[in-house]
Amino acid sequence: MIEKQEVTLLPKEPEKTFIKGLSLHSFAQGGGAAQVDTKNGRIVRIRPLHYDEKYTPEEIGQWKVEARGKAFKSRLKTLPNPHGLAYKKRVYSPNRIKYPLKRVDWDTNGDRNPQNRGKSKFQRITWDEATDIIASEIKRMQAEYGPYAIYLQGDGHGESKIVHAPHGCQTQMFKYLGEGEEQGEYTLQVRTPDSWEGWKWGATHMWGMSPFGTYSPGTNGFKDIAENTDMILFWGSDWETTPWQLGGQHMSLWAYFYAELGIKQIFISPDLNYAAAVHADKWIPVYPNTDTALLLAITYTWIDEGTYDKNFIATHAHGFDKFKAYVTGDEDGIPKTAEWASPLCGVPVWTIKALAREWASRVTTFGSGTGGPLCRGSYSTEPARMQVACSAMQGIGKPGTNRTSVFSMPRGALMLNPFTAYRGLGEVRWHPKQFLPKTRLHDAILDATSNKPMKFYSTGSPVMPTEDQFVQYQYPVEGCSEIHMIWSDSPCWITCCNCGNRMIQALRSPKIETVVVQHPWMENDTLYADIILPTCTKFETEDIMIGTDSFCQNVYPEGKCIEPIGESRSDYEAVGEVARKLGIYHQYTEGKTVEEWIKIGYESCGIKDFISWEELNEKGFYCVPPADGWENDPTPRIDFYKDPETYPLKTPTGKIEFEATGLLENFPDDEERPPVPHWIPFGKTHQESRLHPRAGEYPLLLVSNHGRWRSHAQLDDVSWFREIQTCKVKGPDGYMYELVWLNPADAAPRNIESGDVVKMYNERGIVLGGAYVTERIMPGAAYQDHGSRADPITDRIDRGGDNNLISPAKTTSPNTQGQVASGFLVQVEKVSLEQLDTWVKQYPEAFQREYDPASGLCFNAWVEGETQEEI
Amino acid sequence: MIAQSGKGQPQEITSPDGKLRTLHHKMSVNRFGHRVVEGAVRNISSDSNVNAEIKAEYYGATGRLIGTEADIVRRLEPGKTGAFEVVYSGEQRWDIKYYKIVTFRQM
């Protein structure tokens, strides 16, 4: 019999709908526009935005690409990625920080206990107390050490917001601090080009494409492939995963369309990635960090068989003779044949030759991606340059012989300006007197002093011209202080950068007296803070989005969906509270309210001649149609292909430089980035190779791509994803472990089966995971997604699956500032229940933290005297 | 996005000493909204190792000068061409409507 229960019905409040941009690209760029439905003050669902509910296809400017009797039409709705559609789980995560916190054993008037960062817990304080402390610490730093003692860490990736900018609001505030020459000064963390390291530090010296190093312009790249390409090589590229954070799932549709057109799709990577799983005509597994050997063997085959474009090379290339001498073995006595490459890269001789011949006989393009060791590996400059070499040898720029990227859409009728209203850190060329490339922060703290400054080449900034790579800088700058305070709004350094364990060591340095973090979630670097300000998600504020979505640029006011969780405030408002305490609030806001900044966003973005403010609010959004005549825009670099003398590249010779003039003149003796691309399995800087003796102890090369179920370090607490087989696996202790993929041939001798807890380790530390035995990873390699949340058991032992903790600390090569976060050596072993039990006994506090299998570690795990409240 | 060319300026500009000539130039906008005056310069003299300075001014709608930037193309041999990119990345870049190449000379 069913017992009668008293049920309280919620009032029948009608649903409300808001539009939000849910890409996690960050900065002022949008993407992933979606409709968010709320009821009774809570988010109930997130769904695509249908443009055709308010506009006709003609008004939207629906476009199509016709080729080979078929057509690709832009869709009349957005294609938000699963990350966006599941984002309400992030908003209501038990990991949300609900109020300001201070580390319990950090005393500004006594002992600061830096060695306890990441170990000791936090206690609740008020906003008034927190901002008093921060303002007071800023003043003290400036008085005691000068302005450069304060390091502002505003980095990439996060929610895309304009007025409530996710990163760098502090830099806006610091404009108004200090006097005279010191006004506006601090030490800036320069965002380095993460995930396109090989292009920035390698390819740019070969084909110009300044400043980013990636192939540009992208205009009509998709159209060119549809019309002219026979075969696409997806080299370490995953169109079903990586583009998600940039705005949606449109790249998936293009891959399906290309298959319809009969364009062959070949995937070359150690793992059968998610795009390969559904689109590949063939998957060619290659050992991590050995792409250069494979590409060299392809060029050898072409040279040997005379199947490269000799006329193009004669007129468009510089230094090919030097390159050819290296490939044929005239330089070093080793011909780079398929027979030479096969044991190095793991690809059979027959396959290498077949690929080379297929490539030479078909119009081939690269499907660019930003993942894997090709960009994020040691010496990634070499495979990136080898891709340029191969493209050049087949006449890059001619119809169908290109590279494409997510930015290859039709040109819009106007280019939107999101920056006037943007209140965060912009991608500008200016930098203050003292700065550090992000990848060198731990080196700076641990190794550099005023008496022994750290010297490095390049600011590290992706937007600086190539010549910047030849300029030497130093930290500390003469007359400037070392850093003693860090203020971060992007606390994922230990989960996103090179050797998180070394960064933890740096954060515990007594030199660092104060660490301030502002963030919505209690995760990663936040655990190493002294003061934490709780910030809110974009659902909890009003804003405006001005950005690019899957098929067009669009603008939409973003309403406030729900009230802020706990005492959280937006990043912009949080910094504003500190500005108040410093007496510069009016300057910081420029005397304008958030509503006024939103209106400025509309007025300055470029659409006001096309739609009034009132109509924009009534309709909810505006789509920018493509420009008239976009179909006739030249395909990328066709001008260079047709006439290299009149349309030279931005290289010193104007040609594709097989021998890089800039490298030859500035770093002639750099054996780890020589003027001509070389096969460098290991060197002085890195020994991440199966050929190095280290492989005896650590025999597997770990591949760590951008996560399928996360965007870098974001979204690890989304319960919907954690249920998915390729996201987490439940261990015998009930903990949800991050997957470690192993080939059956590597799992069997280790007595590992799917679901076992394993430890992945090298001399830099131990990271636990859950085994996933699959043939989707080749033998000799292991795979784990990038970005799982750190969960320290003790120093150098992590339970959370944060493999960046044990990635190499050094940069791509000595004169570059790229990070190495994939393709490094590890050993993997099964963890027995006895071993787990030993750790439980040794480090009981780590295993007693409040933990929810559905979402991971909870906020309360780190806060004294709190019990979980549902939010 | 392809923006307009230099206002009223021919594609071919010859340096005062007659040794250098632009072949073409236009303004484009990169991913960050930076305004890039890009083009090519040729050494039309018999001199070796010639450096070319290209300086551009950027203007708003009413003719207001917004900024000035420059690029140098180094070591042009006789008859050879080099690419230039004069980049304006300042906060007012979105107000730029046109540009002028104001200095084009041997360095």
mmCIF file of C-alpha atoms in Angstrom, chain A residues 557-858:
data_model
loop_
_atom_site.group_PDB
_atom_site.id
_atom_site.type_symbol
_atom_site.label_atom_id
_atom_site.label_comp_id
_atom_site.label_asym_id
_atom_site.label_seq_id
_atom_site.Cartn_x
_atom_site.Cartn_y
_atom_site.Cartn_z
ATOM 1 C CA PRO A 557 22.173 40.396 -25.239
ATOM 2 C CA GLU A 558 22.566 37.757 -22.559
ATOM 3 C CA GLY A 559 20.024 37.964 -19.763
ATOM 4 C CA LYS A 560 20.594 36.934 -16.180
ATOM 5 C CA CYS A 561 19.160 33.414 -15.940
ATOM 6 C CA ILE A 562 19.502 32.771 -12.207
ATOM 7 C CA GLU A 563 20.684 34.504 -9.063
ATOM 8 C CA PRO A 564 24.377 34.090 -8.205
ATOM 9 C CA ILE A 565 25.212 30.912 -6.318
ATOM 10 C CA GLY A 566 26.162 31.650 -2.718
ATOM 11 C CA GLU A 567 27.966 34.976 -2.369
ATOM 12 C CA SER A 568 29.623 34.750 -5.781
ATOM 13 C CA ARG A 569 30.113 37.783 -8.002
ATOM 14 C CA SER A 570 31.379 38.077 -11.552
ATOM 15 C CA ASP A 571 35.108 38.419 -12.193
ATOM 16 C CA TYR A 572 34.536 42.017 -13.209
ATOM 17 C CA GLU A 573 32.606 42.750 -10.026
ATOM 18 C CA ALA A 574 35.055 40.859 -7.811
ATOM 19 C CA VAL A 575 37.951 42.976 -9.027
ATOM 20 C CA GLY A 576 35.693 46.000 -8.672
ATOM 21 C CA GLU A 577 35.315 45.261 -4.974
ATOM 22 C CA VAL A 578 39.094 45.387 -4.577
ATOM 23 C CA ALA A 579 39.173 48.580 -6.641
ATOM 24 C CA ARG A 580 36.709 50.108 -4.169
ATOM 25 C CA LYS A 581 39.082 49.385 -1.310
ATOM 26 C CA LEU A 582 41.915 50.984 -3.254
ATOM 27 C CA GLY A 583 39.811 54.055 -4.004
ATOM 28 C CA ILE A 584 39.826 53.573 -7.766
ATOM 29 C CA TYR A 585 36.422 52.023 -8.417
ATOM 30 C CA HIS A 586 35.210 54.942 -10.521
ATOM 31 C CA GLN A 587 38.317 54.774 -12.722
ATOM 32 C CA TYR A 588 38.068 50.992 -12.999
ATOM 33 C CA THR A 589 34.472 51.092 -14.234
ATOM 34 C CA GLU A 590 35.123 54.306 -16.148
ATOM 35 C CA GLY A 591 32.036 55.587 -14.360
ATOM 36 C CA LYS A 592 29.754 53.222 -16.237
ATOM 37 C CA THR A 593 27.292 50.615 -15.061
ATOM 38 C CA VAL A 594 27.221 47.087 -16.455
ATOM 39 C CA GLU A 595 24.075 47.997 -18.370
ATOM 40 C CA GLU A 596 25.878 50.931 -19.950
ATOM 41 C CA TRP A 597 28.826 48.746 -20.959
ATOM 42 C CA ILE A 598 26.420 46.259 -22.532
ATOM 43 C CA LYS A 599 24.852 49.061 -24.547
ATOM 44 C CA ILE A 600 28.330 50.215 -25.576
ATOM 45 C CA GLY A 601 28.966 46.678 -26.755
ATOM 46 C CA TYR A 602 25.976 46.945 -29.061
ATOM 47 C CA GLU A 603 26.848 50.409 -30.291
ATOM 48 C CA SER A 604 30.474 49.635 -31.042
ATOM 49 C CA CYS A 605 30.244 46.109 -32.436
ATOM 50 C CA GLY A 606 29.228 47.203 -35.904
ATOM 51 C CA ILE A 607 25.565 46.181 -36.202
ATOM 52 C CA LYS A 608 23.767 49.351 -35.180
ATOM 53 C CA ASP A 609 23.177 50.348 -38.789
ATOM 54 C CA PHE A 610 21.494 46.999 -39.399
ATOM 55 C CA ILE A 611 19.286 46.572 -36.325
ATOM 56 C CA SER A 612 18.143 48.923 -33.570
ATOM 57 C CA TRP A 613 18.797 48.224 -29.894
ATOM 58 C CA GLU A 614 15.074 47.819 -29.352
ATOM 59 C CA GLU A 615 14.657 45.328 -32.199
ATOM 60 C CA LEU A 616 17.739 43.413 -31.072
ATOM 61 C CA ASN A 617 16.222 43.001 -27.623
ATOM 62 C CA GLU A 618 12.841 42.102 -29.056
ATOM 63 C CA LYS A 619 14.225 39.456 -31.406
ATOM 64 C CA GLY A 620 16.950 38.397 -29.027
ATOM 65 C CA PHE A 621 19.791 38.095 -31.531
ATOM 66 C CA TYR A 622 21.188 39.249 -34.863
ATOM 67 C CA CYS A 623 23.093 37.206 -37.442
ATOM 68 C CA VAL A 624 25.641 38.819 -39.733
ATOM 69 C CA PRO A 625 25.116 37.526 -43.270
ATOM 70 C CA PRO A 626 28.060 36.623 -45.491
ATOM 71 C CA ALA A 627 29.529 39.373 -47.631
ATOM 72 C CA ASP A 628 28.276 39.796 -51.159
ATOM 73 C CA GLY A 629 30.561 37.932 -53.498
ATOM 74 C CA TRP A 630 32.196 35.824 -50.761
ATOM 75 C CA GLU A 631 32.170 32.892 -53.160
ATOM 76 C CA ASN A 632 34.715 34.694 -55.292
ATOM 77 C CA ASP A 633 37.216 35.356 -52.517
ATOM 78 C CA PRO A 634 40.523 33.791 -53.472
ATOM 79 C CA THR A 635 41.377 30.502 -51.855
ATOM 80 C CA PRO A 636 44.229 30.659 -49.358
ATOM 81 C CA ARG A 637 47.618 31.477 -50.876
ATOM 82 C CA ILE A 638 46.475 31.011 -54.470
ATOM 83 C CA ASP A 639 48.218 34.319 -55.240
ATOM 84 C CA PHE A 640 51.517 32.973 -53.943
ATOM 85 C CA TYR A 641 51.026 29.770 -55.900
ATOM 86 C CA LYS A 642 50.411 31.660 -59.135
ATOM 87 C CA ASP A 643 52.974 34.441 -58.731
ATOM 88 C CA PRO A 644 55.471 34.130 -55.862
ATOM 89 C CA GLU A 645 57.441 37.153 -57.002
ATOM 90 C CA THR A 646 54.499 39.530 -56.724
ATOM 91 C CA TYR A 647 52.889 37.794 -53.727
ATOM 92 C CA PRO A 648 55.820 36.644 -51.585
ATOM 93 C CA LEU A 649 55.463 35.016 -48.198
ATOM 94 C CA LYS A 650 56.482 36.847 -45.030
ATOM 95 C CA THR A 651 59.810 35.037 -44.809
ATOM 96 C CA PRO A 652 63.182 36.716 -45.316
ATOM 97 C CA THR A 653 63.377 35.356 -48.872
ATOM 98 C CA GLY A 654 59.660 35.594 -49.574
ATOM 99 C CA LYS A 655 59.677 31.860 -50.308
ATOM 100 C CA ILE A 656 59.089 28.668 -48.393
ATOM 101 C CA GLU A 657 62.338 28.302 -46.514
ATOM 102 C CA PHE A 658 63.461 24.701 -46.225
ATOM 103 C CA GLU A 659 66.496 26.246 -44.603
ATOM 104 C CA ALA A 660 65.179 28.989 -42.336
ATOM 105 C CA THR A 661 67.166 32.166 -42.788
ATOM 106 C CA GLY A 662 66.131 33.560 -39.419
ATOM 107 C CA LEU A 663 67.148 30.445 -37.524
ATOM 108 C CA LEU A 664 70.395 30.161 -39.463
ATOM 109 C CA GLU A 665 71.377 33.721 -38.583
ATOM 110 C CA ASN A 666 70.209 33.777 -34.985
ATOM 111 C CA PHE A 667 70.580 30.205 -33.745
ATOM 112 C CA PRO A 668 73.007 28.520 -36.172
ATOM 113 C CA ASP A 669 74.176 26.023 -33.557
ATOM 114 C CA ASP A 670 70.821 25.077 -32.071
ATOM 115 C CA GLU A 671 70.796 21.316 -32.527
ATOM 116 C CA GLU A 672 67.295 21.074 -31.118
ATOM 117 C CA ARG A 673 65.739 23.469 -33.655
ATOM 118 C CA PRO A 674 68.216 23.524 -36.528
ATOM 119 C CA PRO A 675 67.714 25.740 -39.605
ATOM 120 C CA VAL A 676 66.660 22.679 -41.658
ATOM 121 C CA PRO A 677 64.015 20.440 -40.055
ATOM 122 C CA HIS A 678 65.558 17.306 -38.609
ATOM 123 C CA TRP A 679 64.567 14.087 -36.938
ATOM 124 C CA ILE A 680 65.322 14.686 -33.259
ATOM 125 C CA PRO A 681 64.199 11.727 -31.168
ATOM 126 C CA PHE A 682 65.884 13.137 -28.067
ATOM 127 C CA GLY A 683 68.440 15.745 -27.127
ATOM 128 C CA LYS A 684 69.863 17.745 -24.254
ATOM 129 C CA THR A 685 66.480 19.200 -23.375
ATOM 130 C CA HIS A 686 64.140 16.238 -23.787
ATOM 131 C CA GLN A 687 64.555 12.494 -23.635
ATOM 132 C CA GLU A 688 60.946 11.520 -24.381
ATOM 133 C CA SER A 689 61.699 8.755 -26.849
ATOM 134 C CA ARG A 690 61.465 4.988 -27.030
ATOM 135 C CA LEU A 691 65.027 5.143 -28.349
ATOM 136 C CA HIS A 692 66.432 6.760 -25.203
ATOM 137 C CA PRO A 693 67.647 4.645 -22.265
ATOM 138 C CA ARG A 694 64.900 6.233 -20.121
ATOM 139 C CA ALA A 695 62.453 4.075 -22.053
ATOM 140 C CA GLY A 696 63.887 1.068 -20.241
ATOM 141 C CA GLU A 697 62.282 2.327 -17.063
ATOM 142 C CA TYR A 698 59.361 4.200 -18.621
ATOM 143 C CA PRO A 699 58.522 2.305 -21.806
ATOM 144 C CA LEU A 700 55.188 3.858 -22.836
ATOM 145 C CA LEU A 701 54.683 7.206 -24.545
ATOM 146 C CA LEU A 702 51.670 8.991 -23.114
ATOM 147 C CA VAL A 703 49.405 10.782 -25.579
ATOM 148 C CA SER A 704 47.204 13.411 -23.963
ATOM 149 C CA ASN A 705 44.868 15.164 -26.380
ATOM 150 C CA HIS A 706 42.333 17.818 -25.546
ATOM 151 C CA GLY A 707 39.698 15.999 -23.580
ATOM 152 C CA ARG A 708 36.568 14.693 -25.215
ATOM 153 C CA TRP A 709 34.481 15.370 -22.128
ATOM 154 C CA ARG A 710 36.235 18.490 -20.916
ATOM 155 C CA SER A 711 37.548 21.716 -22.288
ATOM 156 C CA HIS A 712 41.081 21.697 -20.916
ATOM 157 C CA ALA A 713 40.638 21.677 -17.124
ATOM 158 C CA GLN A 714 36.990 22.666 -17.245
ATOM 159 C CA LEU A 715 33.918 20.457 -16.791
ATOM 160 C CA ASP A 716 35.498 17.616 -14.836
ATOM 161 C CA ASP A 717 32.601 17.781 -12.384
ATOM 162 C CA VAL A 718 29.776 17.329 -14.915
ATOM 163 C CA SER A 719 27.887 14.259 -13.773
ATOM 164 C CA TRP A 720 26.430 13.503 -17.213
ATOM 165 C CA PHE A 721 29.921 13.091 -18.650
ATOM 166 C CA ARG A 722 31.354 11.134 -15.752
ATOM 167 C CA GLU A 723 28.835 8.374 -16.473
ATOM 168 C CA ILE A 724 30.217 7.885 -19.975
ATOM 169 C CA GLN A 725 32.454 4.891 -20.535
ATOM 170 C CA THR A 726 35.250 6.928 -22.127
ATOM 171 C CA CYS A 727 35.258 9.553 -19.358
ATOM 172 C CA LYS A 728 35.657 7.876 -15.963
ATOM 173 C CA VAL A 729 35.699 4.377 -14.578
ATOM 174 C CA LYS A 730 34.632 3.420 -11.065
ATOM 175 C CA GLY A 731 37.392 1.801 -9.024
ATOM 176 C CA PRO A 732 36.879 -0.830 -6.326
ATOM 177 C CA ASP A 733 37.011 2.001 -3.774
ATOM 178 C CA GLY A 734 34.098 3.783 -5.438
ATOM 179 C CA TYR A 735 36.296 6.558 -6.781
ATOM 180 C CA MET A 736 35.756 7.639 -10.389
ATOM 181 C CA TYR A 737 39.186 7.327 -12.011
ATOM 182 C CA GLU A 738 40.227 9.074 -15.203
ATOM 183 C CA LEU A 739 40.723 6.545 -17.997
ATOM 184 C CA VAL A 740 44.139 5.350 -19.092
ATOM 185 C CA TRP A 741 43.913 3.661 -22.478
ATOM 186 C CA LEU A 742 46.222 0.696 -23.033
ATOM 187 C CA ASN A 743 46.542 -1.636 -25.960
ATOM 188 C CA PRO A 744 45.826 -5.287 -25.058
ATOM 189 C CA ALA A 745 49.434 -6.078 -25.998
ATOM 190 C CA ASP A 746 50.658 -3.712 -23.278
ATOM 191 C CA ALA A 747 47.928 -4.521 -20.775
ATOM 192 C CA ALA A 748 48.343 -8.306 -20.788
ATOM 193 C CA PRO A 749 51.972 -8.501 -19.597
ATOM 194 C CA ARG A 750 51.109 -6.010 -16.879
ATOM 195 C CA ASN A 751 48.147 -8.140 -15.828
ATOM 196 C CA ILE A 752 45.871 -5.148 -16.352
ATOM 197 C CA GLU A 753 42.213 -5.407 -17.305
ATOM 198 C CA SER A 754 39.629 -2.740 -18.019
ATOM 199 C CA GLY A 755 38.433 -1.212 -14.766
ATOM 200 C CA ASP A 756 41.634 -1.837 -12.825
ATOM 201 C CA VAL A 757 43.155 1.063 -10.944
ATOM 202 C CA VAL A 758 46.558 1.797 -12.462
ATOM 203 C CA LYS A 759 49.390 4.143 -11.650
ATOM 204 C CA MET A 760 51.071 6.018 -14.435
ATOM 205 C CA TYR A 761 54.429 7.395 -13.417
ATOM 206 C CA ASN A 762 57.857 8.675 -14.263
ATOM 207 C CA GLU A 763 60.547 10.454 -12.232
ATOM 208 C CA ARG A 764 58.287 13.517 -11.994
ATOM 209 C CA GLY A 765 55.528 11.759 -10.059
ATOM 210 C CA ILE A 766 52.610 9.345 -10.012
ATOM 211 C CA VAL A 767 49.137 9.833 -11.432
ATOM 212 C CA LEU A 768 46.400 7.267 -10.857
ATOM 213 C CA GLY A 769 43.839 6.248 -13.425
ATOM 214 C CA GLY A 770 41.393 3.558 -14.416
ATOM 215 C CA ALA A 771 42.443 1.127 -17.123
ATOM 216 C CA TYR A 772 40.597 1.023 -20.430
ATOM 217 C CA VAL A 773 42.036 -1.800 -22.509
ATOM 218 C CA THR A 774 41.369 -1.060 -26.153
ATOM 219 C CA GLU A 775 42.855 -1.370 -29.598
ATOM 220 C CA ARG A 776 42.046 2.297 -30.140
ATOM 221 C CA ILE A 777 45.561 3.014 -28.847
ATOM 222 C CA MET A 778 48.574 1.461 -30.531
ATOM 223 C CA PRO A 779 51.015 -0.765 -28.643
ATOM 224 C CA GLY A 780 53.867 1.183 -27.069
ATOM 225 C CA ALA A 781 51.671 4.169 -26.304
ATOM 226 C CA ALA A 782 49.212 4.995 -23.554
ATOM 227 C CA TYR A 783 46.457 7.545 -23.749
ATOM 228 C CA GLN A 784 44.782 9.773 -21.203
ATOM 229 C CA ASP A 785 42.659 12.841 -21.889
ATOM 230 C CA HIS A 786 44.145 16.146 -20.853
ATOM 231 C CA GLY A 787 42.641 18.199 -18.040
ATOM 232 C CA SER A 788 41.334 15.899 -15.332
ATOM 233 C CA ARG A 789 41.059 17.623 -11.959
ATOM 234 C CA ALA A 790 43.978 17.234 -9.581
ATOM 235 C CA ASP A 791 43.287 15.360 -6.341
ATOM 236 C CA PRO A 792 46.554 15.151 -4.396
ATOM 237 C CA ILE A 793 47.086 12.151 -2.141
ATOM 238 C CA THR A 794 50.448 13.566 -1.119
ATOM 239 C CA ASP A 795 53.336 15.308 -2.853
ATOM 240 C CA ARG A 796 53.800 13.871 -6.341
ATOM 241 C CA ILE A 797 50.979 11.336 -6.043
ATOM 242 C CA ASP A 798 47.725 12.370 -7.678
ATOM 243 C CA ARG A 799 44.496 10.438 -7.626
ATOM 244 C CA GLY A 800 42.594 12.693 -9.999
ATOM 245 C CA GLY A 801 44.267 11.831 -13.317
ATOM 246 C CA ASP A 802 45.986 15.188 -13.832
ATOM 247 C CA ASN A 803 48.790 13.996 -16.104
ATOM 248 C CA ASN A 804 50.145 17.515 -16.663
ATOM 249 C CA LEU A 805 51.616 17.114 -13.188
ATOM 250 C CA ILE A 806 54.182 14.683 -14.592
ATOM 251 C CA SER A 807 54.750 16.236 -18.024
ATOM 252 C CA PRO A 808 58.212 17.650 -18.819
ATOM 253 C CA ALA A 809 59.074 20.986 -17.227
ATOM 254 C CA LYS A 810 61.228 22.273 -20.069
ATOM 255 C CA THR A 811 59.908 24.062 -23.123
ATOM 256 C CA THR A 812 59.669 22.672 -26.663
ATOM 257 C CA SER A 813 63.376 23.369 -27.201
ATOM 258 C CA PRO A 814 65.837 25.778 -25.527
ATOM 259 C CA ASN A 815 65.058 28.903 -27.568
ATOM 260 C CA THR A 816 61.298 28.522 -27.616
ATOM 261 C CA GLN A 817 58.576 29.052 -25.015
ATOM 262 C CA GLY A 818 56.167 26.275 -25.991
ATOM 263 C CA GLN A 819 54.982 23.682 -23.522
ATOM 264 C CA VAL A 820 55.379 19.921 -23.727
ATOM 265 C CA ALA A 821 52.257 18.269 -22.397
ATOM 266 C CA SER A 822 51.878 15.191 -24.546
ATOM 267 C CA GLY A 823 54.096 12.445 -25.905
ATOM 268 C CA PHE A 824 56.200 11.830 -22.812
ATOM 269 C CA LEU A 825 57.472 8.626 -21.276
ATOM 270 C CA VAL A 826 55.651 6.835 -18.476
ATOM 271 C CA GLN A 827 55.341 3.393 -17.006
ATOM 272 C CA VAL A 828 51.918 2.000 -16.163
ATOM 273 C CA GLU A 829 51.337 -0.569 -13.450
ATOM 274 C CA LYS A 830 48.311 -2.115 -11.834
ATOM 275 C CA VAL A 831 47.563 -0.807 -8.349
ATOM 276 C CA SER A 832 46.568 -3.579 -6.006
ATOM 277 C CA LEU A 833 43.970 -3.164 -3.305
ATOM 278 C CA GLU A 834 46.815 -3.591 -0.793
ATOM 279 C CA GLN A 835 48.674 -0.649 -2.320
ATOM 280 C CA LEU A 836 45.536 1.494 -2.204
ATOM 281 C CA ASP A 837 45.007 0.458 1.398
ATOM 282 C CA THR A 838 48.565 1.440 2.271
ATOM 283 C CA TRP A 839 47.988 4.925 0.861
ATOM 284 C CA VAL A 840 44.684 5.175 2.741
ATOM 285 C CA LYS A 841 46.528 4.415 5.985
ATOM 286 C CA GLN A 842 49.474 6.702 5.204
ATOM 287 C CA TYR A 843 47.427 9.663 4.024
ATOM 288 C CA PRO A 844 43.987 9.284 5.630
ATOM 289 C CA GLU A 845 43.082 12.948 5.223
ATOM 290 C CA ALA A 846 43.346 12.636 1.425
ATOM 291 C CA PHE A 847 40.872 9.764 1.381
ATOM 292 C CA GLN A 848 38.462 11.356 3.838
ATOM 293 C CA ARG A 849 37.750 14.469 1.787
ATOM 294 C CA GLU A 850 34.103 14.916 0.939
ATOM 295 C CA TYR A 851 33.625 13.286 -2.436
ATOM 296 C CA ASP A 852 30.636 12.738 -4.685
ATOM 297 C CA PRO A 853 31.239 10.079 -7.355
ATOM 298 C CA ALA A 854 28.828 11.901 -9.647
ATOM 299 C CA SER A 855 30.814 15.120 -9.625
ATOM 300 C CA GLY A 856 34.075 14.504 -7.784
ATOM 301 C CA LEU A 857 35.578 16.404 -4.897
ATOM 302 C CA CYS A 858 33.196 18.792 -3.170
#
